[in-house]
């Protein structure tokens, strides 16, 4: 039950959002037991993001929420993959990308909690 929230300064098209969703669907498999089958994504582009007091360069903030705990090695690999993707697809410098992870077991779905 992963949720990935993507905030980009760069304005992207609906087709590009679908490409981001597809890439995240593959990347989420870095975490054991996670797959696109349960992945929920939110992708916001054209956001105002100031980093180091500067909004003149493109930036990104990615939040990854997982059912269960976050494996640090997997998080390292996911951060690397998402930064590579954002740089190659949208020219966003990895030094202007933050990725935050949160794990927990208080998740609800379909009228009840797991």
Short mmCIF file of C-alpha atoms in Angstrom, two decimals:
data_model
loop_
_atom_site.label_atom_id
_atom_site.label_comp_id
_atom_site.label_asym_id
_atom_site.label_seq_id
_atom_site.Cartn_x
_atom_site.Cartn_y
_atom_site.Cartn_z
CA UNK A 1 0.00 0.00 0.00
CA UNK A 2 2.38 2.68 -1.12
CA UNK A 3 1.41 6.28 -1.75
CA UNK A 4 3.79 8.55 -3.68
CA UNK A 5 3.15 12.29 -3.74
CA UNK A 6 5.10 14.18 -6.41
CA UNK A 7 5.41 17.95 -6.47
CA UNK A 8 7.28 19.51 -9.37
CA UNK A 9 8.04 23.12 -10.26
CA UNK A 10 8.13 22.14 -13.93
CA UNK A 11 4.71 22.13 -15.60
CA UNK A 12 4.19 18.77 -17.30
CA UNK A 13 1.49 17.44 -19.62
CA UNK A 14 -1.07 14.77 -18.78
CA UNK A 15 0.89 12.36 -20.98
CA UNK A 16 4.05 13.10 -19.00
CA UNK A 17 2.13 12.54 -15.76
CA UNK A 18 1.18 9.09 -17.03
CA UNK A 19 4.87 8.44 -17.78
CA UNK A 20 5.76 9.50 -14.21
CA UNK A 21 3.08 7.19 -12.81
CA UNK A 22 4.39 4.30 -14.93
CA UNK A 23 7.99 4.92 -13.84
CA UNK A 24 6.94 5.07 -10.18
CA UNK A 25 5.03 1.81 -10.69
CA UNK A 26 8.29 0.12 -11.65
CA UNK A 27 10.44 1.91 -9.06
CA UNK A 28 8.14 1.03 -6.15
CA UNK A 29 9.06 -2.62 -6.69
CA UNK A 30 12.42 -1.74 -5.12
CA UNK A 31 10.58 -2.16 -1.81
CA UNK A 32 9.86 -5.83 -1.05
CA UNK A 33 6.19 -6.72 -1.47
CA UNK A 34 5.26 -3.39 -3.12
CA UNK A 35 3.90 -3.13 -6.65
CA UNK A 36 1.93 -0.87 -8.94
CA UNK A 37 -1.15 -2.99 -8.18
CA UNK A 38 -1.55 -1.14 -4.85
CA UNK A 39 0.28 2.09 -5.71
CA UNK A 40 -1.59 5.38 -5.34
CA UNK A 41 0.07 8.47 -6.83
CA UNK A 42 -0.57 12.18 -6.77
CA UNK A 43 1.33 14.29 -9.27
CA UNK A 44 1.26 18.09 -9.01
CA UNK A 45 3.24 20.13 -11.48
CA UNK A 46 3.76 23.84 -11.92
CA UNK A 47 4.17 24.27 -8.14
CA UNK A 48 6.08 27.11 -6.53
CA UNK A 49 8.97 25.54 -4.65
CA UNK A 50 11.76 27.62 -3.13
CA UNK A 51 14.95 25.75 -2.37
CA UNK A 52 17.75 27.57 -0.59
CA UNK A 53 15.68 30.73 -1.03
CA UNK A 54 15.65 30.34 -4.81
CA UNK A 55 12.77 29.40 -7.08
CA UNK A 56 14.51 30.15 -10.40
CA UNK A 57 15.56 26.53 -11.01
CA UNK A 58 13.32 23.47 -11.25
CA UNK A 59 12.93 21.45 -8.06
CA UNK A 60 10.95 18.45 -6.83
CA UNK A 61 9.64 17.12 -3.54
CA UNK A 62 8.65 13.45 -3.39
CA UNK A 63 6.90 11.84 -0.43
CA UNK A 64 6.77 8.05 -0.19
CA UNK A 65 4.41 6.53 2.38
CA UNK A 66 4.54 2.80 2.93
CA UNK A 67 2.54 0.26 4.90
CA UNK A 68 5.10 -1.21 7.28
CA UNK A 69 8.61 -0.02 7.92
CA UNK A 70 10.97 1.68 5.48
CA UNK A 71 14.10 -0.28 4.60
CA UNK A 72 16.97 2.23 4.36
CA UNK A 73 18.79 0.35 1.59
CA UNK A 74 15.62 0.27 -0.50
CA UNK A 75 15.00 3.95 0.21
CA UNK A 76 18.54 4.74 -1.01
CA UNK A 77 17.91 2.82 -4.24
CA UNK A 78 14.51 4.46 -4.74
CA UNK A 79 15.97 7.95 -4.21
CA UNK A 80 18.68 7.21 -6.76
CA UNK A 81 16.14 5.88 -9.29
CA UNK A 82 13.70 8.76 -8.88
CA UNK A 83 16.48 11.36 -9.16
CA UNK A 84 17.85 9.70 -12.31
CA UNK A 85 14.35 9.65 -13.80
CA UNK A 86 13.60 13.29 -12.99
CA UNK A 87 16.94 14.43 -14.39
CA UNK A 88 16.72 12.41 -17.61
CA UNK A 89 13.02 13.09 -18.23
CA UNK A 90 12.63 16.69 -17.06
CA UNK A 91 16.13 18.09 -16.53
CA UNK A 92 15.66 18.48 -12.76
CA UNK A 93 19.05 18.49 -11.06
CA UNK A 94 19.20 15.79 -8.33
CA UNK A 95 20.66 18.39 -5.96
CA UNK A 96 17.26 20.13 -6.10
CA UNK A 97 15.22 17.03 -5.19
CA UNK A 98 14.10 16.01 -1.72
CA UNK A 99 12.62 12.56 -1.11
CA UNK A 100 10.91 11.85 2.21
CA UNK A 101 9.91 8.40 3.49
CA UNK A 102 7.33 7.44 6.07
CA UNK A 103 6.28 4.00 7.19
CA UNK A 104 3.40 2.97 9.39
CA UNK A 105 0.73 0.36 9.98
CA UNK A 106 -2.32 2.58 10.52
CA UNK A 107 -3.74 2.33 7.01
CA UNK A 108 -7.39 2.01 6.07
CA UNK A 109 -8.95 0.75 2.86
CA UNK A 110 -12.35 -0.38 1.72
CA UNK A 111 -14.11 0.57 4.94
CA UNK A 112 -11.69 -0.91 7.47
CA UNK A 113 -8.06 -0.81 8.60
CA UNK A 114 -5.36 -3.33 7.95
#
